XYZ file of C-alpha atoms in Angstrom:
224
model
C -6.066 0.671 -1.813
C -3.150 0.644 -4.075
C -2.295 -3.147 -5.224
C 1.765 -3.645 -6.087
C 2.711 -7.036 -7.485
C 7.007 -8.218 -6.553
C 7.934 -10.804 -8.648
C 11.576 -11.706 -6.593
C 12.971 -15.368 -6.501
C 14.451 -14.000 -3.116
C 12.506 -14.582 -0.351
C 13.739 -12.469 1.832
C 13.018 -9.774 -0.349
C 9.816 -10.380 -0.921
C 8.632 -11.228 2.442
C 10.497 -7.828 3.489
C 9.095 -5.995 0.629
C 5.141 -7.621 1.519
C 5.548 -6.418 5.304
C 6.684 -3.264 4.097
C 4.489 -1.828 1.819
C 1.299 -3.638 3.702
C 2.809 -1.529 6.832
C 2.419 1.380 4.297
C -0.928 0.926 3.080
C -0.658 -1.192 -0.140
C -1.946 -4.814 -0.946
C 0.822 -6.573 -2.181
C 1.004 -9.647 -4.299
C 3.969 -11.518 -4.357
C 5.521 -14.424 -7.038
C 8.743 -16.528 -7.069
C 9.280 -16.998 -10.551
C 8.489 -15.123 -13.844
C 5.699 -17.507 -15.106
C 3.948 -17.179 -11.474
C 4.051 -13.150 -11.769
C 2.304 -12.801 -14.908
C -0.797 -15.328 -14.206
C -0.897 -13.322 -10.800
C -0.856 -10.132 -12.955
C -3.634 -11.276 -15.139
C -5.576 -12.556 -11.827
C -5.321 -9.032 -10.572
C -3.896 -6.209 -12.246
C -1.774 -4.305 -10.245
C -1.043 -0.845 -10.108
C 2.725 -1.008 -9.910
C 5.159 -4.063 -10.433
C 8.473 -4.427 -8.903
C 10.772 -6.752 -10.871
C 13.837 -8.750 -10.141
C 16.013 -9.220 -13.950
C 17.394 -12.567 -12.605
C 15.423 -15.307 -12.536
C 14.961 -19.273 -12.429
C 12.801 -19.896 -15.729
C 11.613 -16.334 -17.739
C 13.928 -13.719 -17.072
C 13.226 -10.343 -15.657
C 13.432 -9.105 -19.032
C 11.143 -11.139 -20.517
C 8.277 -10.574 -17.855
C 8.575 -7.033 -18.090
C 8.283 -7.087 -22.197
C 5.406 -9.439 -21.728
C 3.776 -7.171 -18.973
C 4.382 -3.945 -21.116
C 2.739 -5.928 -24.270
C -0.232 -6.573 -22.117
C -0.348 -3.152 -20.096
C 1.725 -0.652 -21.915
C 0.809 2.114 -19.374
C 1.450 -0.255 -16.040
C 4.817 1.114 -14.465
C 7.310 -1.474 -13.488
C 10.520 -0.730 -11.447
C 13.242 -3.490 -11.973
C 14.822 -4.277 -8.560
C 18.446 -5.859 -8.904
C 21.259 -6.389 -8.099
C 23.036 -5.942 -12.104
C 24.422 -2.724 -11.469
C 26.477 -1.727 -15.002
C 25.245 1.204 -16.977
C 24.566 -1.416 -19.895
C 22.168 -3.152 -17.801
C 20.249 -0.044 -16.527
C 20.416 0.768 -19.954
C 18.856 -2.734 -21.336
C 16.158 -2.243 -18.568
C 15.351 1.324 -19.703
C 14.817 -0.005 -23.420
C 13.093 -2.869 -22.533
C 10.358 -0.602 -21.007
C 11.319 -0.141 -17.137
C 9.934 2.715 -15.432
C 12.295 3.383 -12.779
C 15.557 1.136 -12.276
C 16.699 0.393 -8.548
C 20.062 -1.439 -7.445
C 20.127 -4.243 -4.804
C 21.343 -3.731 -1.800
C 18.476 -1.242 -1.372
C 17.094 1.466 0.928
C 13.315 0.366 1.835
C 12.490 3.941 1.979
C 13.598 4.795 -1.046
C 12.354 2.213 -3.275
C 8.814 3.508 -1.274
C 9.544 6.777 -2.321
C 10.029 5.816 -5.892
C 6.810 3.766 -5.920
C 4.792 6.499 -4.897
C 6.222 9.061 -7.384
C 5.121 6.321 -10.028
C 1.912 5.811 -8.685
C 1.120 10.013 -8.996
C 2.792 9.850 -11.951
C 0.849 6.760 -13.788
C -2.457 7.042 -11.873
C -3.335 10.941 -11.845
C -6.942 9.708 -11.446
C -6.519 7.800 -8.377
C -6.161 10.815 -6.506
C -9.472 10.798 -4.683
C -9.575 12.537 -1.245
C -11.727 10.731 0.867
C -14.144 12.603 3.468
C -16.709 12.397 6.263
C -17.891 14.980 8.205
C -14.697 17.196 9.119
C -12.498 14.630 8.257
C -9.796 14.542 4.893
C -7.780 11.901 3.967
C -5.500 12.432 1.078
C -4.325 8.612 -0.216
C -1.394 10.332 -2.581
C 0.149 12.348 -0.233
C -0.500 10.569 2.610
C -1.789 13.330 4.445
C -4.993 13.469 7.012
C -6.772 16.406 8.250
C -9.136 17.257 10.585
C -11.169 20.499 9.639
C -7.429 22.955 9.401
C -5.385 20.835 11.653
C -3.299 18.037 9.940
C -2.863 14.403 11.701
C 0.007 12.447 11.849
C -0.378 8.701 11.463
C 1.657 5.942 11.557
C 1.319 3.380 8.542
C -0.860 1.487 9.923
C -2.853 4.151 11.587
C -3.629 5.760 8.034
C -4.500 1.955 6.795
C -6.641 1.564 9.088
C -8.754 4.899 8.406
C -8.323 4.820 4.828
C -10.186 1.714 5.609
C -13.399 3.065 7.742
C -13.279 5.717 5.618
C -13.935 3.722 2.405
C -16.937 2.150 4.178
C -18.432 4.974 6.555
C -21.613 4.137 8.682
C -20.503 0.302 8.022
C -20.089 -2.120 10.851
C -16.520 -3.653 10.315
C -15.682 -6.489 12.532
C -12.818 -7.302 13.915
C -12.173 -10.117 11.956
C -12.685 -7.892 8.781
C -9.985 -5.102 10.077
C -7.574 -7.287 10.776
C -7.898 -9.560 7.360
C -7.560 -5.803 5.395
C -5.279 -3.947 7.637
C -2.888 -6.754 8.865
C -3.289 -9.599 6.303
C -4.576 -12.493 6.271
C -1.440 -14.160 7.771
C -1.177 -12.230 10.824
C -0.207 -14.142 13.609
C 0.130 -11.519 16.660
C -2.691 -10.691 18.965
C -6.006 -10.076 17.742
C -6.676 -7.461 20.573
C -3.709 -5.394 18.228
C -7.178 -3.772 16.227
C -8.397 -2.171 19.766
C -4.944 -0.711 20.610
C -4.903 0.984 16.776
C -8.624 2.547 17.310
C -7.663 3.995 20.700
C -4.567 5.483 18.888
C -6.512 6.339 16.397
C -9.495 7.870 18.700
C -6.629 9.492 20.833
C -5.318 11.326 17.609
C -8.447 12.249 16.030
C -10.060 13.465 19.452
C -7.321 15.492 20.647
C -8.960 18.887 20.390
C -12.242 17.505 21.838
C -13.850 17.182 18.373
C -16.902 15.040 18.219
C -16.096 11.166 18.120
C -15.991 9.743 14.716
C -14.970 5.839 15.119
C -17.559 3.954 17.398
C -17.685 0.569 19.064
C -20.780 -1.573 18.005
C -20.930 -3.787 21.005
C -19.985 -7.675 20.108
C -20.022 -6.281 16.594
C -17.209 -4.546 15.506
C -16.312 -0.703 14.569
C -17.961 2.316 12.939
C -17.653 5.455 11.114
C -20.385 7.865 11.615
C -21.057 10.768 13.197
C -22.683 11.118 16.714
């Protein structure tokens, strides 16, 4: 799983952009203030930052120059709302990867991340399989044997997730911890709905079942 770290003094914006890209597969990281983004950075590197330029205490500028100095090859898209060529400009010298201007699209800012992510991390792009099953993280793409899947966000979550432990009982308590976050505060019978789905999807040509219930357990991948 792909971790992105926002470093916003908005919170709106963050909380959006946490919901958002957790909906879409990611761990995300958030921090208020410059200072707070790079000891979260050096806690866990992320894959992909996404910067705000103005800031209470070290400016967006500053963070990023401190964040290339320490990762030179870690992409960073500034998010902001400065939107004069000179300041595009500044934030292109200064080492930005991509530059987008508040108010924003969610979709394309995810669009953008992804691109990056290909782009930056060739060598994440590991297909994951079991039995007849292919799930490509990059493109966000699943297939079973020739026929392709659609999945919703959180559909593809959680497989990617069974997928990275097969023949593993996963609790319930696990699932929802690494699919919904740890502050989920909706219904904790939400993880049987998503493996019905996800049964219903997988299953629909009457192939072999693939997710299992482990009575008072949890949920498995394995094959029959």
């Amino acid at each position: 799983m792909e971790h992105l770290l926002v470093i916003d003094d908005d919170p709106a914006v963050t909380s959006l952009l946490r919901r958002g890209f957790s909906y879409e597969g990611f761990s995300v990281a958030t921090a208020a203030r410059g200072e707070a983004g790079l000891t979260s950075a050096k806690e866990e590197t992320p894959d992909l930052v996404i910067l705000d330029m103005m800031m209470p205490g070290i400016g967006g500028l500053e963070v990023l120059k401190r964040l290339k100095a320490s990762y030179p090859k870690l992409p960073v898209i500034l998010l902001t709302a400065k939107d004069a060529t000179v300041d595009q400009v500044q934030g292109f010298e200064s080492g930005a990867d991509d530059y987008v201007v508040k108010p924003f699209t969610f979709e394309i800012l995810l669009a953008r991340v992804r691109v990056l992510l290909r782009r930056h991390h060739p060598e994440k792009s590991v297909l994951l399989k079991f039995a007849d099953l292919v799930l490509d993280a990059n493109e966000h793409q699943v297939h079973r044997s020739k026929r392709q899947i659609a999945l919703t966000g959180l559909e593809f979550k959680l497989l990617q997730l069974f997928l990275e432990h097969p023949r593993q009982v996963l609790s319930k308590d696990v699932l929802l911890d690494k699919v919904w976050g740890y502050d989920f505060g909706g219904n904790a019978n939400v993880v049987e709905v998503y493996v019905m789905q996800l049964r219903q999807k997988l299953e629909e040509k009457s192939e072999p079942r693939l997710i299992h219930t482990v009575r008072g357990a949890g949920y498995i991948l394995k094959e029959e």
